[in-house]
């Protein structure tokens, strides 16, 4: 969970100090607690993706990844990527060099597929605007 008002000096993100395992060693902790301040919030899909090592890329880098394996069959660089393309999100799972690619109507569904390793069918319905 994230804090909507406090930014951790060590982790450089909106981490709730009450839930942090390093709280006792922290030099500048938040003195509030979620029960008192009410500022605890859920993580956004982007925060979840970045914490899991997923990179957000543009059109050119996505094309470069997908073109890299045409002759060798080994796509590079390895990793997990998200590209926003109009009103859809394209997830590229290239952890093993095979560049599995799926389209999603929401960022949350794309992140779920990439981070949680769930089948595409469990990440939400196919949206009609994707076929445009």
PDB file of C-alpha atoms in Angstrom:
ATOM      1  CA  UNK A   1       0.000   0.000   0.000  1.00  0.00           C
ATOM      2  CA  UNK A   2       1.061   3.537  -0.652  1.00  0.00           C
ATOM      3  CA  UNK A   3       0.731   6.793   1.242  1.00  0.00           C
ATOM      4  CA  UNK A   4      -0.855   9.688  -0.591  1.00  0.00           C
ATOM      5  CA  UNK A   5       1.041  12.383   1.375  1.00  0.00           C
ATOM      6  CA  UNK A   6       4.452  11.041   2.520  1.00  0.00           C
ATOM      7  CA  UNK A   7       7.412  10.329   0.239  1.00  0.00           C
ATOM      8  CA  UNK A   8      10.076   8.018   1.687  1.00  0.00           C
ATOM      9  CA  UNK A   9      13.608   9.459   1.512  1.00  0.00           C
ATOM     10  CA  UNK A  10      15.217   6.016   1.248  1.00  0.00           C
ATOM     11  CA  UNK A  11      12.866   4.230  -1.158  1.00  0.00           C
ATOM     12  CA  UNK A  12      12.011   7.351  -3.187  1.00  0.00           C
ATOM     13  CA  UNK A  13       8.327   6.511  -3.384  1.00  0.00           C
ATOM     14  CA  UNK A  14       5.094   7.014  -1.497  1.00  0.00           C
ATOM     15  CA  UNK A  15       5.609   4.124   0.908  1.00  0.00           C
ATOM     16  CA  UNK A  16       3.458   3.923   4.050  1.00  0.00           C
ATOM     17  CA  UNK A  17       5.920   3.950   6.972  1.00  0.00           C
ATOM     18  CA  UNK A  18       3.586   1.977   9.233  1.00  0.00           C
ATOM     19  CA  UNK A  19       3.887  -1.010   6.876  1.00  0.00           C
ATOM     20  CA  UNK A  20       7.625  -0.669   6.182  1.00  0.00           C
ATOM     21  CA  UNK A  21       9.959  -3.364   7.580  1.00  0.00           C
ATOM     22  CA  UNK A  22      12.725  -0.721   7.938  1.00  0.00           C
ATOM     23  CA  UNK A  23      10.679   1.628  10.135  1.00  0.00           C
ATOM     24  CA  UNK A  24      12.815   1.205  13.272  1.00  0.00           C
ATOM     25  CA  UNK A  25      16.005   2.108  11.386  1.00  0.00           C
ATOM     26  CA  UNK A  26      14.516   5.019   9.440  1.00  0.00           C
ATOM     27  CA  UNK A  27      15.953   8.493  10.095  1.00  0.00           C
ATOM     28  CA  UNK A  28      12.932  10.390   8.794  1.00  0.00           C
ATOM     29  CA  UNK A  29       9.748   8.318   9.273  1.00  0.00           C
ATOM     30  CA  UNK A  30       6.211   9.555   8.931  1.00  0.00           C
ATOM     31  CA  UNK A  31       4.762   9.941  12.420  1.00  0.00           C
ATOM     32  CA  UNK A  32       1.226   9.178  11.276  1.00  0.00           C
ATOM     33  CA  UNK A  33      -0.480   5.830  11.030  1.00  0.00           C
ATOM     34  CA  UNK A  34      -3.103   4.848   8.412  1.00  0.00           C
ATOM     35  CA  UNK A  35      -5.710   4.518  11.165  1.00  0.00           C
ATOM     36  CA  UNK A  36      -5.190   8.185  12.099  1.00  0.00           C
ATOM     37  CA  UNK A  37      -4.388   9.934   8.832  1.00  0.00           C
ATOM     38  CA  UNK A  38      -6.583   7.962   6.435  1.00  0.00           C
ATOM     39  CA  UNK A  39      -4.105   8.578   3.598  1.00  0.00           C
ATOM     40  CA  UNK A  40      -3.347   4.954   2.761  1.00  0.00           C
ATOM     41  CA  UNK A  41      -4.111   4.143  -0.867  1.00  0.00           C
ATOM     42  CA  UNK A  42      -3.823   1.173  -3.164  1.00  0.00           C
ATOM     43  CA  UNK A  43      -0.957   1.003  -5.619  1.00  0.00           C
ATOM     44  CA  UNK A  44      -1.640   2.095  -9.168  1.00  0.00           C
ATOM     45  CA  UNK A  45      -1.028  -0.364 -12.017  1.00  0.00           C
ATOM     46  CA  UNK A  46       1.999   1.687 -13.073  1.00  0.00           C
ATOM     47  CA  UNK A  47       3.520   1.499  -9.567  1.00  0.00           C
ATOM     48  CA  UNK A  48       2.987  -2.269  -9.479  1.00  0.00           C
ATOM     49  CA  UNK A  49       4.569  -2.660 -12.925  1.00  0.00           C
ATOM     50  CA  UNK A  50       7.606  -0.511 -12.169  1.00  0.00           C
ATOM     51  CA  UNK A  51       8.178  -2.295  -8.832  1.00  0.00           C
ATOM     52  CA  UNK A  52       8.133  -5.624 -10.732  1.00  0.00           C
ATOM     53  CA  UNK A  53      10.679  -4.402 -13.275  1.00  0.00           C
ATOM     54  CA  UNK A  54       8.277  -3.816 -16.179  1.00  0.00           C
ATOM     55  CA  UNK A  55       9.457  -1.027 -18.482  1.00  0.00           C
ATOM     56  CA  UNK A  56       7.144   1.399 -20.276  1.00  0.00           C
ATOM     57  CA  UNK A  57       8.322   1.889 -23.839  1.00  0.00           C
ATOM     58  CA  UNK A  58       7.344   3.844 -26.914  1.00  0.00           C
ATOM     59  CA  UNK A  59       6.380   2.817 -30.424  1.00  0.00           C
ATOM     60  CA  UNK A  60       9.935   2.794 -31.798  1.00  0.00           C
ATOM     61  CA  UNK A  61      11.392   0.673 -29.009  1.00  0.00           C
ATOM     62  CA  UNK A  62       8.500  -1.808 -29.264  1.00  0.00           C
ATOM     63  CA  UNK A  63       9.120  -2.102 -33.006  1.00  0.00           C
ATOM     64  CA  UNK A  64      12.842  -2.583 -32.395  1.00  0.00           C
ATOM     65  CA  UNK A  65      12.158  -5.422 -29.930  1.00  0.00           C
ATOM     66  CA  UNK A  66       9.673  -7.150 -32.228  1.00  0.00           C
ATOM     67  CA  UNK A  67      11.916  -6.732 -35.289  1.00  0.00           C
ATOM     68  CA  UNK A  68      15.044  -7.966 -33.496  1.00  0.00           C
ATOM     69  CA  UNK A  69      14.094 -11.630 -33.685  1.00  0.00           C
ATOM     70  CA  UNK A  70      12.867 -11.885 -37.272  1.00  0.00           C
ATOM     71  CA  UNK A  71      16.011 -13.577 -38.526  1.00  0.00           C
ATOM     72  CA  UNK A  72      17.408 -15.270 -35.415  1.00  0.00           C
ATOM     73  CA  UNK A  73      14.199 -16.034 -33.523  1.00  0.00           C
ATOM     74  CA  UNK A  74      15.780 -14.536 -30.385  1.00  0.00           C
ATOM     75  CA  UNK A  75      14.191 -11.219 -29.449  1.00  0.00           C
ATOM     76  CA  UNK A  76      16.189  -8.618 -27.506  1.00  0.00           C
ATOM     77  CA  UNK A  77      16.395  -7.005 -25.023  1.00  0.00           C
ATOM     78  CA  UNK A  78      14.986  -9.473 -22.528  1.00  0.00           C
ATOM     79  CA  UNK A  79      12.383  -8.235 -20.057  1.00  0.00           C
ATOM     80  CA  UNK A  80       8.755  -7.231 -19.733  1.00  0.00           C
ATOM     81  CA  UNK A  81       7.411  -4.149 -21.475  1.00  0.00           C
ATOM     82  CA  UNK A  82       4.213  -2.107 -21.828  1.00  0.00           C
ATOM     83  CA  UNK A  83       3.367   0.186 -24.702  1.00  0.00           C
ATOM     84  CA  UNK A  84       0.321   2.450 -24.766  1.00  0.00           C
ATOM     85  CA  UNK A  85      -1.093   2.424 -28.271  1.00  0.00           C
ATOM     86  CA  UNK A  86      -4.083   4.712 -28.605  1.00  0.00           C
ATOM     87  CA  UNK A  87      -6.747   3.429 -26.228  1.00  0.00           C
ATOM     88  CA  UNK A  88      -5.135   0.029 -25.719  1.00  0.00           C
ATOM     89  CA  UNK A  89      -2.127  -1.321 -23.877  1.00  0.00           C
ATOM     90  CA  UNK A  90       0.267  -3.787 -25.478  1.00  0.00           C
ATOM     91  CA  UNK A  91       2.166  -6.106 -23.156  1.00  0.00           C
ATOM     92  CA  UNK A  92       5.388  -7.722 -24.359  1.00  0.00           C
ATOM     93  CA  UNK A  93       6.706 -10.595 -22.251  1.00  0.00           C
ATOM     94  CA  UNK A  94      10.221 -11.175 -23.507  1.00  0.00           C
ATOM     95  CA  UNK A  95      11.772 -12.755 -20.429  1.00  0.00           C
ATOM     96  CA  UNK A  96      12.771 -15.856 -22.407  1.00  0.00           C
ATOM     97  CA  UNK A  97      13.485 -14.223 -25.783  1.00  0.00           C
ATOM     98  CA  UNK A  98      10.205 -15.287 -27.425  1.00  0.00           C
ATOM     99  CA  UNK A  99       8.437 -11.863 -27.205  1.00  0.00           C
ATOM    100  CA  UNK A 100       4.912 -12.981 -26.309  1.00  0.00           C
ATOM    101  CA  UNK A 101       2.600 -10.060 -27.121  1.00  0.00           C
ATOM    102  CA  UNK A 102      -0.969  -9.354 -26.013  1.00  0.00           C
ATOM    103  CA  UNK A 103      -3.320  -6.362 -26.260  1.00  0.00           C
ATOM    104  CA  UNK A 104      -5.514  -5.136 -23.399  1.00  0.00           C
ATOM    105  CA  UNK A 105      -8.200  -2.514 -22.968  1.00  0.00           C
ATOM    106  CA  UNK A 106      -6.861  -1.435 -19.554  1.00  0.00           C
ATOM    107  CA  UNK A 107      -3.440  -0.874 -18.072  1.00  0.00           C
ATOM    108  CA  UNK A 108      -4.421  -2.911 -14.997  1.00  0.00           C
ATOM    109  CA  UNK A 109      -5.194  -5.989 -17.128  1.00  0.00           C
ATOM    110  CA  UNK A 110      -1.906  -5.653 -19.000  1.00  0.00           C
ATOM    111  CA  UNK A 111       0.053  -5.326 -15.757  1.00  0.00           C
ATOM    112  CA  UNK A 112      -1.755  -8.329 -14.290  1.00  0.00           C
ATOM    113  CA  UNK A 113      -0.818 -10.481 -17.298  1.00  0.00           C
ATOM    114  CA  UNK A 114       2.832  -9.410 -17.177  1.00  0.00           C
ATOM    115  CA  UNK A 115       3.392  -9.413 -13.409  1.00  0.00           C
ATOM    116  CA  UNK A 116       1.169 -12.197 -12.110  1.00  0.00           C
ATOM    117  CA  UNK A 117       1.707 -14.632 -15.013  1.00  0.00           C
ATOM    118  CA  UNK A 118      -2.005 -15.311 -15.402  1.00  0.00           C
ATOM    119  CA  UNK A 119      -3.497 -16.496 -18.714  1.00  0.00           C
ATOM    120  CA  UNK A 120      -4.739 -13.780 -21.081  1.00  0.00           C
ATOM    121  CA  UNK A 121      -8.341 -14.975 -20.675  1.00  0.00           C
ATOM    122  CA  UNK A 122      -8.273 -14.153 -16.946  1.00  0.00           C
ATOM    123  CA  UNK A 123      -7.241 -10.534 -17.518  1.00  0.00           C
ATOM    124  CA  UNK A 124     -10.566  -9.178 -18.706  1.00  0.00           C
ATOM    125  CA  UNK A 125     -12.686  -9.289 -21.817  1.00  0.00           C
ATOM    126  CA  UNK A 126     -11.502  -8.398 -25.284  1.00  0.00           C
ATOM    127  CA  UNK A 127     -12.676  -4.896 -26.041  1.00  0.00           C
ATOM    128  CA  UNK A 128     -14.347  -4.098 -29.390  1.00  0.00           C
ATOM    129  CA  UNK A 129     -12.293  -0.933 -29.947  1.00  0.00           C
ATOM    130  CA  UNK A 130      -9.113  -3.029 -30.124  1.00  0.00           C
ATOM    131  CA  UNK A 131      -9.961  -4.252 -33.593  1.00  0.00           C
ATOM    132  CA  UNK A 132      -9.928  -0.770 -35.087  1.00  0.00           C
TER     133      UNK A 132
END
